Tab-separated table of C-alpha atoms in Angstrom:
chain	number	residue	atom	x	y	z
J	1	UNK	CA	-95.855	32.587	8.422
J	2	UNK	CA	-97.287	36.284	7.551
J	3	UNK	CA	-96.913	37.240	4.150
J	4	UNK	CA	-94.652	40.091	3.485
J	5	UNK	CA	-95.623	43.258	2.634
J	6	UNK	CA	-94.239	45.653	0.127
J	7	UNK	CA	-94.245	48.734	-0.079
J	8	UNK	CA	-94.242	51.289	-3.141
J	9	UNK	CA	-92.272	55.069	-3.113
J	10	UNK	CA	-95.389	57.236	-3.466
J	11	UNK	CA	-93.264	60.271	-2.280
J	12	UNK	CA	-94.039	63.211	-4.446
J	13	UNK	CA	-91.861	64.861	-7.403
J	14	UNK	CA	-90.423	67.948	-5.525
J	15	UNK	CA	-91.271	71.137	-7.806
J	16	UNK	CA	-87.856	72.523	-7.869
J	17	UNK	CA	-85.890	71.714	-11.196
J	18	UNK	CA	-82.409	70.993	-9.334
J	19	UNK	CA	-84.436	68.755	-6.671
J	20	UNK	CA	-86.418	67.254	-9.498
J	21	UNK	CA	-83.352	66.433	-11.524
J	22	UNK	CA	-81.569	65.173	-8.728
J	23	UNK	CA	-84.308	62.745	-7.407
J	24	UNK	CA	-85.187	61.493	-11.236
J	25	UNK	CA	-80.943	60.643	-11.023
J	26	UNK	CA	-81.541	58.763	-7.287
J	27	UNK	CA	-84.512	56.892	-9.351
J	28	UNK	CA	-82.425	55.913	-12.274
J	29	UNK	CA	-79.470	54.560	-10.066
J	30	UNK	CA	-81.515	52.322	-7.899
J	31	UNK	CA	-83.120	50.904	-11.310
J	32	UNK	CA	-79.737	50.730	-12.334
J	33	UNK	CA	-78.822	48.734	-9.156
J	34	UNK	CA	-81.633	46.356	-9.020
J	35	UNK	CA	-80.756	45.791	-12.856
J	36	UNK	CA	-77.302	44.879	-11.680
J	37	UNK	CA	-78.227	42.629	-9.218
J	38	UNK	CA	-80.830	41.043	-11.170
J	39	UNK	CA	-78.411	40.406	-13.348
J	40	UNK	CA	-76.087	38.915	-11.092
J	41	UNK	CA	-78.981	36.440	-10.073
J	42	UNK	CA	-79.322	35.120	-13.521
J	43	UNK	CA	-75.711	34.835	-14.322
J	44	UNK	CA	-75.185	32.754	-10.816
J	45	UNK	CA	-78.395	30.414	-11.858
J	46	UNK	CA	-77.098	29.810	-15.498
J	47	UNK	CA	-73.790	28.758	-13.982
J	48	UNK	CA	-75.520	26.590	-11.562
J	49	UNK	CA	-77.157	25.060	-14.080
J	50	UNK	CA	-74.267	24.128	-16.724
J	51	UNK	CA	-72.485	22.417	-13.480
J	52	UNK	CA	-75.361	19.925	-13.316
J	53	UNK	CA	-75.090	19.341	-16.883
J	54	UNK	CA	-72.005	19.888	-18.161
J	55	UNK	CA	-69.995	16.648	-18.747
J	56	UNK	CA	-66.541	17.715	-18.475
J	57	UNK	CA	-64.431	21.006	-18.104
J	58	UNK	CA	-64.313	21.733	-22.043
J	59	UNK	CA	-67.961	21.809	-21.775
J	60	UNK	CA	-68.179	24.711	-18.804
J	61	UNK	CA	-65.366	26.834	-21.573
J	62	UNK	CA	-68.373	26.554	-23.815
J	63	UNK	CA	-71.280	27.443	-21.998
J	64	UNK	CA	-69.299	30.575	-20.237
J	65	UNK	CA	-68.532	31.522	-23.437
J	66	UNK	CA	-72.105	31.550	-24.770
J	67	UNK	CA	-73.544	32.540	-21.784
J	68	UNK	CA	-71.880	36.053	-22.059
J	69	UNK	CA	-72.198	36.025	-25.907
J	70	UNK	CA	-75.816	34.901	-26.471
J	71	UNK	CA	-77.362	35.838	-23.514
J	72	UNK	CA	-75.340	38.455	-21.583
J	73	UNK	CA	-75.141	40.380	-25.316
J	74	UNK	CA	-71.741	41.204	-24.942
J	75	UNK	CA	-70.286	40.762	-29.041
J	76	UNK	CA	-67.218	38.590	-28.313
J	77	UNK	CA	-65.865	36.371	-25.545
J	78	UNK	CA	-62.264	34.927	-25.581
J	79	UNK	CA	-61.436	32.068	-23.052
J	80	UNK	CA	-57.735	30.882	-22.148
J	81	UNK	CA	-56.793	28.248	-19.116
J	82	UNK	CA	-53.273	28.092	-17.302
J	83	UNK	CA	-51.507	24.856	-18.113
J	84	UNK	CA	-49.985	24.483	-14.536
J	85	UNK	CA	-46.869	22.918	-15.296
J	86	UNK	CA	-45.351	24.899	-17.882
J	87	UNK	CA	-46.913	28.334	-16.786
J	88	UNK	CA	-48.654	29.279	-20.264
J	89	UNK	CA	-52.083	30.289	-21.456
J	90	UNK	CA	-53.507	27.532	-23.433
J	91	UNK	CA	-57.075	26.282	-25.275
J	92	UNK	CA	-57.990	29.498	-26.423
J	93	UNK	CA	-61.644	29.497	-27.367
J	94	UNK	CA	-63.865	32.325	-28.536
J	95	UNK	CA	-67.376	32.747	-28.689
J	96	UNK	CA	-69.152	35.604	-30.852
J	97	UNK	CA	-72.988	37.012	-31.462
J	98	UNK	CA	-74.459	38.117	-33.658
J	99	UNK	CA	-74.602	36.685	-37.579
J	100	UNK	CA	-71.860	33.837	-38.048
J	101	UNK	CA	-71.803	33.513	-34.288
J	102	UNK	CA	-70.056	30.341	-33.718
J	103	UNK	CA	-67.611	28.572	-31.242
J	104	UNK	CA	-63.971	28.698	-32.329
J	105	UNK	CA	-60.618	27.278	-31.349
J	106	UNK	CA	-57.888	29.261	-30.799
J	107	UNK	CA	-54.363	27.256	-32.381
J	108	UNK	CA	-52.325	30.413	-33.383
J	109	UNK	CA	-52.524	31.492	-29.547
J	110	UNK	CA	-52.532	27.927	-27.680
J	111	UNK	CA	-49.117	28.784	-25.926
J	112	UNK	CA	-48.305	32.215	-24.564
J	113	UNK	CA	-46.167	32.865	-21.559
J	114	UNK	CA	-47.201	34.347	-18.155
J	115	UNK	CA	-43.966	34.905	-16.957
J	116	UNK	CA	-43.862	38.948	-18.326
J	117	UNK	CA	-45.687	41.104	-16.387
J	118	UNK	CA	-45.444	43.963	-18.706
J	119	UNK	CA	-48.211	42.219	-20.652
J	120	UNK	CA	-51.713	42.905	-19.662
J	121	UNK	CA	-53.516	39.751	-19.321
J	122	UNK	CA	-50.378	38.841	-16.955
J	123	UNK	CA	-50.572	42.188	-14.604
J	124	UNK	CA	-54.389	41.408	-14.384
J	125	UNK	CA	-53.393	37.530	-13.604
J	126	UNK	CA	-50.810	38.158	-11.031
J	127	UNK	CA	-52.766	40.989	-9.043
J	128	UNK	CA	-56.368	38.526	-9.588
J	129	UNK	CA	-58.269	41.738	-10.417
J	130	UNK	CA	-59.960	42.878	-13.213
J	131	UNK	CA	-58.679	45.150	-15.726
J	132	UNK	CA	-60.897	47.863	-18.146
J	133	UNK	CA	-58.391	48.574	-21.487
J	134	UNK	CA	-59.896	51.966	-23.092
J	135	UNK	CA	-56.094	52.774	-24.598
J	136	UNK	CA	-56.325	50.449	-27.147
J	137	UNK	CA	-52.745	48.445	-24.952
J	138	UNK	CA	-52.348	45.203	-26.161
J	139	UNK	CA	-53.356	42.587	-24.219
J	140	UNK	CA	-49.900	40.357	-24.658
J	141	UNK	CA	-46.607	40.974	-25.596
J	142	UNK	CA	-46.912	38.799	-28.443
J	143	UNK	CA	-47.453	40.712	-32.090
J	144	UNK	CA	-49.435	37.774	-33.731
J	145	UNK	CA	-51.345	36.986	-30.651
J	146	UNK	CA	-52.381	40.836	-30.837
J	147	UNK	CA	-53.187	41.142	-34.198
J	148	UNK	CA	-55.606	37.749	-33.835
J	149	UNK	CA	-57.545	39.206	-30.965
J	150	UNK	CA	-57.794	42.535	-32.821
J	151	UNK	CA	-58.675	44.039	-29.203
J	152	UNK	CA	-59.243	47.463	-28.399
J	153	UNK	CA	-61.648	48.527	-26.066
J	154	UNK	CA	-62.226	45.591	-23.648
J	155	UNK	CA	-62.215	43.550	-20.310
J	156	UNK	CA	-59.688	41.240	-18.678
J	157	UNK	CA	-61.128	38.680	-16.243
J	158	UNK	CA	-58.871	36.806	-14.237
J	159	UNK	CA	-60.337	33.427	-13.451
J	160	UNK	CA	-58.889	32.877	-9.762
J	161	UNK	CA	-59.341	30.302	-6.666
J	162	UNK	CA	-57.533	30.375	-3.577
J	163	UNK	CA	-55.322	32.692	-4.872
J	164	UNK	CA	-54.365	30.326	-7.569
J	165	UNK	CA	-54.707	31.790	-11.266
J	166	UNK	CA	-56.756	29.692	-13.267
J	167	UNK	CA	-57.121	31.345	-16.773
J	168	UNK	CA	-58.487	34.299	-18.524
J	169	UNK	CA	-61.285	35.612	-20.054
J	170	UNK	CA	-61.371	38.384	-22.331
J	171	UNK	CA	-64.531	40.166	-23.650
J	172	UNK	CA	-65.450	42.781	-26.181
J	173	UNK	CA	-68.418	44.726	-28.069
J	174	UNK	CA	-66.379	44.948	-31.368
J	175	UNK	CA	-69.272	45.103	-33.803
J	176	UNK	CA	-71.452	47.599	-31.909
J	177	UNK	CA	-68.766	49.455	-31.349
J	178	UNK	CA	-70.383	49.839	-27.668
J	179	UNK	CA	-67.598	50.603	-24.880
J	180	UNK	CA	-67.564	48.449	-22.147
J	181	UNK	CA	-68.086	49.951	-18.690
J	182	UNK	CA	-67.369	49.592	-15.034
J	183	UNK	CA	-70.862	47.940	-14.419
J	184	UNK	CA	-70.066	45.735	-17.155
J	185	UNK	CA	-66.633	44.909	-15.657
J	186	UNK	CA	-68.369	44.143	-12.360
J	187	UNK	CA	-71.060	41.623	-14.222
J	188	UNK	CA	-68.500	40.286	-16.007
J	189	UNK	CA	-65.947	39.693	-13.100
J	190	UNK	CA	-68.920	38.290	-11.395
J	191	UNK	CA	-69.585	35.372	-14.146
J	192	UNK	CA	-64.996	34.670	-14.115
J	193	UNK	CA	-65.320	34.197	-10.016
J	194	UNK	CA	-68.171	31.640	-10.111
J	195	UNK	CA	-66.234	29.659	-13.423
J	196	UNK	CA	-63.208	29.521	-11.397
J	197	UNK	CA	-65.115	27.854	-8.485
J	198	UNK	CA	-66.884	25.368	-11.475
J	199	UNK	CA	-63.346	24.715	-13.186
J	200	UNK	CA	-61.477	24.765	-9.840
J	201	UNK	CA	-63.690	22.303	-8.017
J	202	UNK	CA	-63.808	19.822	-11.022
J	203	UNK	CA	-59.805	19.548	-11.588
J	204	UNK	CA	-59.550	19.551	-7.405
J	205	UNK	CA	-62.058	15.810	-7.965
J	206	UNK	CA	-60.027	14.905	-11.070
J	207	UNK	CA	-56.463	15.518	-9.083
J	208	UNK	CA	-57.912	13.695	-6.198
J	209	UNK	CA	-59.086	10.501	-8.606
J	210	UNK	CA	-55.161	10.719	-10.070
J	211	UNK	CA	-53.510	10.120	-7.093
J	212	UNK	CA	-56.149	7.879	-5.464
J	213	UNK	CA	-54.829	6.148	-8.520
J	214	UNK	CA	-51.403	6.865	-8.244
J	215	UNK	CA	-51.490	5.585	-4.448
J	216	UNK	CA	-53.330	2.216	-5.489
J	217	UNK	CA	-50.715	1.206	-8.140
J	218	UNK	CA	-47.970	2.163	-5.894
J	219	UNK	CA	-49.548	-0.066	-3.002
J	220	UNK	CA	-50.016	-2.872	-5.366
J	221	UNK	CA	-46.301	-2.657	-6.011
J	222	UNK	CA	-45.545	-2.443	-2.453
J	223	UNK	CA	-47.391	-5.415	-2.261
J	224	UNK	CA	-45.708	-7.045	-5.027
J	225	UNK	CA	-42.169	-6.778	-3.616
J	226	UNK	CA	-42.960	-7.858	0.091
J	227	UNK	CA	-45.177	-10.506	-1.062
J	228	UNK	CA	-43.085	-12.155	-3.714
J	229	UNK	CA	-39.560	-10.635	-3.576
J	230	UNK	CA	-38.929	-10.022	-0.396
J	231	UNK	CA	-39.455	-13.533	0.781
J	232	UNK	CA	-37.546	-15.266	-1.863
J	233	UNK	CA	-34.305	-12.664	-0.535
J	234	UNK	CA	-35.491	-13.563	3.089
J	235	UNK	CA	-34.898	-17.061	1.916
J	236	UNK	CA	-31.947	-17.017	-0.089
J	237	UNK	CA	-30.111	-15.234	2.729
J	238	UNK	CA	-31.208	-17.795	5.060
J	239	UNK	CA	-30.141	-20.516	2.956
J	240	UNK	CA	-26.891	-18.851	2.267
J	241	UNK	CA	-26.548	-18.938	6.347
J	242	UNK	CA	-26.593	-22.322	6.754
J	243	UNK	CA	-24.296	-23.059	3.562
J	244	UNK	CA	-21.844	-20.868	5.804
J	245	UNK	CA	-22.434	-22.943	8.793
J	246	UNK	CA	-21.717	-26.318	6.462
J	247	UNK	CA	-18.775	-25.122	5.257
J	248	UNK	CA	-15.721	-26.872	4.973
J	249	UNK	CA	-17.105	-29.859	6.447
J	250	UNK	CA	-19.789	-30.378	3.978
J	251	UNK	CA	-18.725	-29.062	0.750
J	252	UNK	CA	-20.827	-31.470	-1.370
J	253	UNK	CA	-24.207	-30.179	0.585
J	254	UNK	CA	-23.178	-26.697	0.118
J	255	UNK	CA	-22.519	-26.967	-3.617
J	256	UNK	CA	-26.220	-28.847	-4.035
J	257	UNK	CA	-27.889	-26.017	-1.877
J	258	UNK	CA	-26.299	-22.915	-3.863
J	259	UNK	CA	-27.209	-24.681	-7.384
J	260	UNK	CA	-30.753	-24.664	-5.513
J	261	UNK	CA	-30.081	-20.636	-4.705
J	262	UNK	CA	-29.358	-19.800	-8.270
J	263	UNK	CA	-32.904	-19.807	-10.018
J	264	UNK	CA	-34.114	-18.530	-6.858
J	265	UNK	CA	-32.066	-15.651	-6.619
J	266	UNK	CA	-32.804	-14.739	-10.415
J	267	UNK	CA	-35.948	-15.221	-10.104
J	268	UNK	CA	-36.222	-12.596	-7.603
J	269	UNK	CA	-33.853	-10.423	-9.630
J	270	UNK	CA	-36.458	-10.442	-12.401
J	271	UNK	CA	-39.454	-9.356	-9.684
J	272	UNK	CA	-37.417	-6.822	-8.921
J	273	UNK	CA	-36.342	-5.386	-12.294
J	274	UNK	CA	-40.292	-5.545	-12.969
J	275	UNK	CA	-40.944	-3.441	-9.804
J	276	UNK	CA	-38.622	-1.021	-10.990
J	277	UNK	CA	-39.887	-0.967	-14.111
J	278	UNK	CA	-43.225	-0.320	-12.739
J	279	UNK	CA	-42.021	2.612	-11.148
J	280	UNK	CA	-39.653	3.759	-13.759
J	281	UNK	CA	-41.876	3.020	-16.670
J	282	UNK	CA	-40.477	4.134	-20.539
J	283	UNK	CA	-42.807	6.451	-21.093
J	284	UNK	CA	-41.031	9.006	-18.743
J	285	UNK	CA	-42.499	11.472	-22.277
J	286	UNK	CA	-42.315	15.499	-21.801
J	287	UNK	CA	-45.478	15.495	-20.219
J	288	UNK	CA	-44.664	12.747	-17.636
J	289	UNK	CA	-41.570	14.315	-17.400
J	290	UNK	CA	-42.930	18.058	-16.342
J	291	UNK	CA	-45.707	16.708	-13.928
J	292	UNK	CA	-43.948	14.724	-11.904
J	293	UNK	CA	-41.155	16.958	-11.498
J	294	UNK	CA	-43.816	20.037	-10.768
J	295	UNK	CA	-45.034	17.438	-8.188
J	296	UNK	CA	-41.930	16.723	-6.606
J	297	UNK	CA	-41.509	20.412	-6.349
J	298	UNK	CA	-44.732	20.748	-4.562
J	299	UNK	CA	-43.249	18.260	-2.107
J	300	UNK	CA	-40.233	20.009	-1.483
J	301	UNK	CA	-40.919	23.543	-1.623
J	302	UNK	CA	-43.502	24.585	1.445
J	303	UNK	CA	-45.400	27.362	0.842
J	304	UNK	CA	-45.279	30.389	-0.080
J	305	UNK	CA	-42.903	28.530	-3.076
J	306	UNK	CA	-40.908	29.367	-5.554
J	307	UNK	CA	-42.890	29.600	-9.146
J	308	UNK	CA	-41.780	27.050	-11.273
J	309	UNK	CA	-41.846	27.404	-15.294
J	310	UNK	CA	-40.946	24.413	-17.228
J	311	UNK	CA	-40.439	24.009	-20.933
J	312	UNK	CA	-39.769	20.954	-22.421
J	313	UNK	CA	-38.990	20.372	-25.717
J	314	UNK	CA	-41.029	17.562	-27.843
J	315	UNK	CA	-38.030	15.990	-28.738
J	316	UNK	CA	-37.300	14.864	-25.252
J	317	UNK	CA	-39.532	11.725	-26.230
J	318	UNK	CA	-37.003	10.331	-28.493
J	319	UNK	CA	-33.877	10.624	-26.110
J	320	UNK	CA	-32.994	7.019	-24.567
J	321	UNK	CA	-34.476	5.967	-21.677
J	322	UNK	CA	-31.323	6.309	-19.376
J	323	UNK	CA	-30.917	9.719	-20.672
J	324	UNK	CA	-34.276	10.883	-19.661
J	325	UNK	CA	-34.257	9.631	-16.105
J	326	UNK	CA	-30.403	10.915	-15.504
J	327	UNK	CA	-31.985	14.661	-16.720
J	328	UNK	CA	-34.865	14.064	-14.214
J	329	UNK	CA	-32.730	13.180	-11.358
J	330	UNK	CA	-30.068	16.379	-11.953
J	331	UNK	CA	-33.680	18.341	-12.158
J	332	UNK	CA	-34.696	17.083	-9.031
J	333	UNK	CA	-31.220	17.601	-7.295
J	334	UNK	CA	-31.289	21.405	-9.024
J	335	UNK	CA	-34.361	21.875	-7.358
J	336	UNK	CA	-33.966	20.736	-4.192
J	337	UNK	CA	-30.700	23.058	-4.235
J	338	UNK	CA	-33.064	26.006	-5.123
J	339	UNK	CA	-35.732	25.269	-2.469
J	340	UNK	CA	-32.650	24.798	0.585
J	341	UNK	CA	-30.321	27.327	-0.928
J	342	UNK	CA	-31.452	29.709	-3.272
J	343	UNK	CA	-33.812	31.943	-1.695
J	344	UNK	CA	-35.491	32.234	-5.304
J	345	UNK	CA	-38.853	33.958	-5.825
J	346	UNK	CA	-38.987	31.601	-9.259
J	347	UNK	CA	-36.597	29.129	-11.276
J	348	UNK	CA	-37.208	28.142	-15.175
J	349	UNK	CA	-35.989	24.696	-16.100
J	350	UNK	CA	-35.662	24.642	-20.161
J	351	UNK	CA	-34.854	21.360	-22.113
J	352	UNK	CA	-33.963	21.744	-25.693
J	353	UNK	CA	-33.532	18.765	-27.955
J	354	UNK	CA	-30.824	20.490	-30.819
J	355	UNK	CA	-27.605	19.941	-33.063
J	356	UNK	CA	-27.257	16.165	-31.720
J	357	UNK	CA	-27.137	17.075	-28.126
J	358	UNK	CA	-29.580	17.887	-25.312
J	359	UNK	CA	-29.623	20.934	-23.505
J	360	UNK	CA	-31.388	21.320	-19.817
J	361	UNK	CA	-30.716	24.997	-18.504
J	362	UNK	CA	-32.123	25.968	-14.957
J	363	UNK	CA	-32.391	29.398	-14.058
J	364	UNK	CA	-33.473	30.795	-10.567
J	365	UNK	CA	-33.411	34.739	-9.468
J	366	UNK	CA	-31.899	33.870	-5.984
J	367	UNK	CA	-28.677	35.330	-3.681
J	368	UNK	CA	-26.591	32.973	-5.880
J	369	UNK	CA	-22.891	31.330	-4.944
J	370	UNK	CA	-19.272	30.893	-5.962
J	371	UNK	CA	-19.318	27.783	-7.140
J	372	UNK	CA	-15.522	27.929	-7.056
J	373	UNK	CA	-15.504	28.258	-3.024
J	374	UNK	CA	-18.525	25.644	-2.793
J	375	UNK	CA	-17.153	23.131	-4.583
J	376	UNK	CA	-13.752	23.603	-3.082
J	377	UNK	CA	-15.638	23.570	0.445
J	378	UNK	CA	-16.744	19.786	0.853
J	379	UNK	CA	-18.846	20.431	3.894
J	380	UNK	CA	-20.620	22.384	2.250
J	381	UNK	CA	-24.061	20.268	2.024
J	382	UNK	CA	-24.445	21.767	-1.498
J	383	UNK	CA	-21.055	20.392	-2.151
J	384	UNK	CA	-22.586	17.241	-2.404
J	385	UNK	CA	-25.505	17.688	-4.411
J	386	UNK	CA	-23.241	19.634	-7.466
J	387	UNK	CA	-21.011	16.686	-7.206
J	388	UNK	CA	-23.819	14.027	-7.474
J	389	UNK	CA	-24.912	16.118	-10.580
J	390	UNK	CA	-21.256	16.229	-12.401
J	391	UNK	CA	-21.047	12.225	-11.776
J	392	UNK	CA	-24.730	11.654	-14.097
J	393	UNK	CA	-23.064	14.046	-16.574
J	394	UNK	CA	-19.647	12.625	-16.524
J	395	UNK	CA	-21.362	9.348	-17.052
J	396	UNK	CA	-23.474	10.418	-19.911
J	397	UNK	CA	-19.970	11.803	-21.415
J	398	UNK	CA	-21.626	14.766	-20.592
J	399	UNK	CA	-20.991	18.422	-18.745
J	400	UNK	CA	-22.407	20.723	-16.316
J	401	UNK	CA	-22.225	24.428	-16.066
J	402	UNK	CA	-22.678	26.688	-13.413
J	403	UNK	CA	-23.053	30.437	-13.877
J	404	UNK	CA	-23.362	32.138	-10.583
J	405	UNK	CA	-22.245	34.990	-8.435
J	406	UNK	CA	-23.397	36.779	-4.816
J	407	UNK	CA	-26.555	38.433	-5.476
J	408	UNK	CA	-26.728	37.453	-9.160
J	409	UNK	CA	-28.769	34.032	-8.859
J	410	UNK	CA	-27.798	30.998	-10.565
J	411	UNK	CA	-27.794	29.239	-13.759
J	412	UNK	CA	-27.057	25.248	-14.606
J	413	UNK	CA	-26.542	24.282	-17.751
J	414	UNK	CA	-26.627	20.450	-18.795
J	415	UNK	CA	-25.120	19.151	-22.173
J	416	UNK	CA	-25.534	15.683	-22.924
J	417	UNK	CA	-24.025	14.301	-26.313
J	418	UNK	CA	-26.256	11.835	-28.239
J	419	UNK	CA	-24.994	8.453	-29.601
């Protein structure tokens, strides 16, 4: 292979002034692009190289962060991730230069909405572009939030993959003073598009190990109940058979046979109640609580779906165990009425633990009903599922509301008393 050759611009200066000024500002923007682009080469290799070391996702925050602090030179870097089930910025981080330059968490700002697009860091989230502030807006809608950031001058980078928002990074030159410009916004936008690959490819392996996990428990209780259960109920039933068959001739066999049946059949009883309980587990917490229903969701709703924004309250851990899985099946059935129905471009389930009662309110912005002619209509498929919902409340002692009109989407409120 011939080595390549390079070749250097000898052309002369022109003599003019106008030609001379305008080929001394053709020089200085193709330094200023091969600057750019050698910059771009560094940023991708010190990316690379935090993926081969970094040990977890908190890890690639930090590097990112110093990386545009410490070595990019920019004065401040602020760092925010989407929770996915409840829609909110989260594990704000910031990163400074300069003296004092340290790694910081962010607890005053750890959960702010992304449901207002009025707000900046939302309009630059939703539309996955970056976003230069030189107005002095506010980044959110939230006046403490605003006044901890003390932003002015700076850039929004939307951390996206697959069209999925990720998080937010937000940067600033607030000791120099410095402005930050479009070449900075492209650098910059450069360093959010190769974390969201990094972050993005590391939650796809740890959402992969979950439910490789989540498909071997559920196998082993498959297993479980046709091993165990399902033959002692294969042969109870059998059993019971031939006690039919004896009866009335042989009374005495019959009666010797079922006494037989009776440990057997709570024996199985118990296997079963375990299997359930497997499945059903107590510590259906908030957390539990908004995943799996986000999940289910994801089942339900084919793309392009609904968006989902779910806020539980803490105290939902303390409710009783029945009361938690009735709320989670009227979710579910709210839902699925949403997906089929609704024609929503996004619902928000709220649970509120207050005043000795629980609250679960579920909002979507869909065509809506009249849930006087609906219920009243009992072919109506929906018919159904608003009945199924009333019967869990009416259970619980509880009540269901339903605020809806044509063209006015739909609200269900659950009250459930606690005792």
């Amino acid at each position: 292979m011939s080595p390549r050759s390079y070749q250097i611009d000898s052309t002369p200066l022109p003599d003019d002034p106008d030609l001379l000024r305008h080929r001394i500002a053709e020089l200085e923007r193709d330094a200023l692009r091969m600057s750019r682009i050698a910059r771009i080469f560094y940023v991708t290799h010190a990316l690379a190289v935090a993926m081969q070391t970094a040990g977890d996702i908190s890890e690639i925050h930090e590097r990112v962060l110093t990386l545009i602090t410490s070595e990019l030179g920019y004065d401040r870097a602020v760092l925010a991730m989407i929770e996915p089930h409840d829609a909110v910025l989260t594990g704000w981080l910031c990163s400074t230069d300069g003296p004092g330059a340290h790694l910081q968490r962010m607890p005053h700002t750890e959960r702010l909405p992304t449901d207002d697009e009025s707000w900046a860091i939302v309009e630059a989230l939703r539309r996955g572009t970056p976003m230069l502030i030189t107005d002095e807006r506010p980044p959110t809608g939230d006046p403490h939030a605003n006044e901890l950031l003390a932003l002015c001058c700076y850039a929004i980078l939307p951390m996206v993959l697959l069209g999925q928002p990720l998080g937010v990074i937000l940067v600033d030159n607030p000791l120099r003073g410095e402005p930050l410009t479009m070449d900075d916004l492209y650098t910059l936008q450069h360093v959010a598009s190769h974390t969201a690959v990094l972050i993005g490819g590391i939650q796809a392996v740890v959402g992969r190990a979950q439910r490789l996990a989540v498909e071997e428990e559920r196998s082993r209780i498959a297993m479980e109940i046709h091993d165990a259960i399902s033959q002692q109920l294969y042969g109870i039933t059998y059993t019971i058979g031939a006690c039919i068959r004896q009866l009335p001739a042989h009374p005495d066999a019959v009666r010797e046979q079922l006494v037989y049946l009776l440990p057997q059949a709570q024996h199985a009883a118990q296997g079963l109640r375990r299997a359930i309980f497997d499945l059903w587990p107590d510590d259906l917490d908030a957390a539990r609580f908004k995943e799996e229903l986000s999940g289910y969701f994801e089942e339900i709703a084919p793309p392009p779906r609904p968006r989902l924004f779910l806020h539980v309250d803490g105290g939902f851990d303390r409710l009783p165990v029945v009361l938690r899985r009735q709320l989670y099946r009227i979710a579910q059935e709210v839902l699925n009425n949403v997906v089929k129905h609704a024609q929503a471009s996004q619902a928000k389930l709220t649970l509120l633990y207050q005043d000795g009662e629980v609250v679960m309110r579920i909002a979507d912005n869909g065509q809506g009903f009249d849930p006087v002619q609906v219920l009243a209509d009992r072919s109506n498929a929906s018919h159904y599922g608003l009945s199924s919902m009333r019967e869990r409340a009416d259970a619980l002692g509880g009540q269901i509301r339903i605020d809806s009109a044509p063209g006015s989407g739909t609200t269900l409120t659950v009250t459930l008393p606690l005792r």
